[in-house]
mmCIF file of C-alpha atoms in Angstrom:
data_model
loop_
_atom_site.group_PDB
_atom_site.id
_atom_site.type_symbol
_atom_site.label_atom_id
_atom_site.label_comp_id
_atom_site.label_asym_id
_atom_site.label_seq_id
_atom_site.Cartn_x
_atom_site.Cartn_y
_atom_site.Cartn_z
ATOM 1 C CA UNK A 1287 97.056 75.703 101.709
ATOM 2 C CA UNK A 1288 98.448 72.508 100.335
ATOM 3 C CA UNK A 1289 102.184 71.973 100.765
ATOM 4 C CA UNK A 1290 102.932 75.523 101.952
ATOM 5 C CA UNK A 1291 106.445 76.908 101.749
ATOM 6 C CA UNK A 1292 108.351 76.201 104.963
ATOM 7 C CA UNK A 1293 110.824 78.634 106.492
ATOM 8 C CA UNK A 1294 111.747 82.202 105.617
ATOM 9 C CA UNK A 1295 111.792 83.355 102.020
ATOM 10 C CA UNK A 1296 115.157 84.736 100.931
ATOM 11 C CA UNK A 1297 114.936 87.041 97.935
ATOM 12 C CA UNK A 1298 118.384 88.372 97.048
ATOM 13 C CA UNK A 1299 117.786 89.172 93.389
ATOM 14 C CA UNK A 1300 117.107 92.923 92.896
ATOM 15 C CA UNK A 1301 114.990 92.190 89.797
ATOM 16 C CA UNK A 1302 112.794 89.791 91.784
ATOM 17 C CA UNK A 1303 112.364 92.391 94.530
ATOM 18 C CA UNK A 1304 111.472 95.031 91.892
ATOM 19 C CA UNK A 1305 108.889 92.741 90.285
ATOM 20 C CA UNK A 1306 107.178 91.877 93.562
ATOM 21 C CA UNK A 1307 107.238 95.511 94.758
ATOM 22 C CA UNK A 1308 105.711 96.707 91.470
ATOM 23 C CA UNK A 1309 103.036 93.976 91.617
ATOM 24 C CA UNK A 1310 102.096 94.841 95.208
ATOM 25 C CA UNK A 1311 102.067 98.604 94.627
ATOM 26 C CA UNK A 1312 99.743 98.161 91.630
ATOM 27 C CA UNK A 1313 97.391 95.686 93.308
ATOM 28 C CA UNK A 1314 94.353 97.925 92.773
ATOM 29 C CA UNK A 1315 95.275 98.735 89.164
ATOM 30 C CA UNK A 1316 94.456 96.700 86.074
ATOM 31 C CA UNK A 1317 96.710 94.108 84.502
ATOM 32 C CA UNK A 1318 97.053 96.466 81.526
ATOM 33 C CA UNK A 1319 98.435 99.170 83.835
ATOM 34 C CA UNK A 1320 100.967 96.722 85.246
ATOM 35 C CA UNK A 1321 102.049 95.616 81.773
ATOM 36 C CA UNK A 1322 102.361 99.241 80.542
ATOM 37 C CA UNK A 1323 104.628 100.070 83.473
ATOM 38 C CA UNK A 1324 106.553 96.864 82.834
ATOM 39 C CA UNK A 1325 107.179 97.883 79.201
ATOM 40 C CA UNK A 1326 108.192 101.420 80.217
ATOM 41 C CA UNK A 1327 110.564 100.039 82.849
ATOM 42 C CA UNK A 1328 112.155 97.689 80.309
ATOM 43 C CA UNK A 1329 112.567 100.629 77.922
ATOM 44 C CA UNK A 1330 114.385 102.700 80.575
ATOM 45 C CA UNK A 1331 115.992 99.864 82.515
ATOM 46 C CA UNK A 1332 119.726 100.397 82.902
ATOM 47 C CA UNK A 1333 120.630 96.749 83.546
ATOM 48 C CA UNK A 1334 121.652 94.430 80.739
ATOM 49 C CA UNK A 1335 118.962 91.834 81.430
ATOM 50 C CA UNK A 1336 115.556 93.009 80.158
ATOM 51 C CA UNK A 1337 114.043 89.641 81.116
ATOM 52 C CA UNK A 1338 114.328 90.558 84.801
ATOM 53 C CA UNK A 1339 111.181 92.748 84.557
ATOM 54 C CA UNK A 1340 108.293 90.290 84.387
ATOM 55 C CA UNK A 1341 104.763 90.501 83.011
ATOM 56 C CA UNK A 1342 101.782 90.469 85.394
ATOM 57 C CA UNK A 1343 101.209 86.774 84.695
ATOM 58 C CA UNK A 1344 104.847 85.830 85.326
ATOM 59 C CA UNK A 1345 105.033 87.848 88.558
ATOM 60 C CA UNK A 1346 101.987 85.967 89.821
ATOM 61 C CA UNK A 1347 103.697 82.666 88.945
ATOM 62 C CA UNK A 1348 106.822 83.854 90.796
ATOM 63 C CA UNK A 1349 104.787 84.749 93.898
ATOM 64 C CA UNK A 1350 103.101 81.317 93.809
ATOM 65 C CA UNK A 1351 106.576 79.726 93.801
ATOM 66 C CA UNK A 1352 107.539 81.666 96.931
ATOM 67 C CA UNK A 1353 104.244 81.433 98.823
ATOM 68 C CA UNK A 1354 102.372 78.372 97.468
ATOM 69 C CA UNK A 1355 99.239 80.586 97.349
ATOM 70 C CA UNK A 1356 97.272 80.277 94.095
ATOM 71 C CA UNK A 1357 94.389 82.450 92.984
ATOM 72 C CA UNK A 1358 90.957 80.959 92.434
ATOM 73 C CA UNK A 1359 88.901 82.541 89.688
ATOM 74 C CA UNK A 1360 85.181 82.306 89.068
ATOM 75 C CA UNK A 1361 83.282 83.669 86.100
ATOM 76 C CA UNK A 1362 80.795 86.279 87.282
ATOM 77 C CA UNK A 1363 78.361 88.720 85.763
ATOM 78 C CA UNK A 1364 79.858 92.221 86.176
ATOM 79 C CA UNK A 1365 76.389 93.733 86.515
ATOM 80 C CA UNK A 1366 74.843 91.438 89.135
ATOM 81 C CA UNK A 1367 77.825 89.553 90.645
ATOM 82 C CA UNK A 1368 76.016 86.278 89.962
ATOM 83 C CA UNK A 1369 78.681 83.559 89.895
ATOM 84 C CA UNK A 1370 78.690 81.153 86.950
ATOM 85 C CA UNK A 1371 79.050 78.076 89.159
ATOM 86 C CA UNK A 1372 76.768 75.322 90.400
ATOM 87 C CA UNK A 1373 73.327 75.560 88.768
ATOM 88 C CA UNK A 1374 74.471 78.609 86.735
ATOM 89 C CA UNK A 1375 77.656 77.017 85.335
ATOM 90 C CA UNK A 1376 76.219 76.215 81.897
ATOM 91 C CA UNK A 1377 74.480 79.570 81.377
ATOM 92 C CA UNK A 1378 75.834 81.925 78.742
ATOM 93 C CA UNK A 1379 73.519 84.819 79.653
ATOM 94 C CA UNK A 1380 73.015 86.155 83.175
ATOM 95 C CA UNK A 1381 69.396 85.580 84.244
ATOM 96 C CA UNK A 1382 69.438 88.771 86.328
ATOM 97 C CA UNK A 1383 70.964 91.321 83.964
ATOM 98 C CA UNK A 1384 70.978 89.662 80.510
ATOM 99 C CA UNK A 1385 74.779 90.133 80.352
ATOM 100 C CA UNK A 1386 76.298 87.705 77.843
ATOM 101 C CA UNK A 1387 79.535 85.953 78.813
#
């Protein structure tokens, strides 16, 4: 970690707590599932501020602000798990499964 957050994290905003709880409870679900639940929650949300329920992308940005932990993504073939890095970075077709990126 570079420049990690120091000290305890104080989250007093109920909307922030809701967003993080929803993100963590859906960690094994798809981003589409998260965003569908987000839209349904906004539709039924009783508070005046609809902006307090964040998209998947914005919740991740919020968590990065609190934790200083950023995700690292690598392009990979879903059929062979061959990573598109190093000598395979320029390939557009997986040499193991013929999957096209």
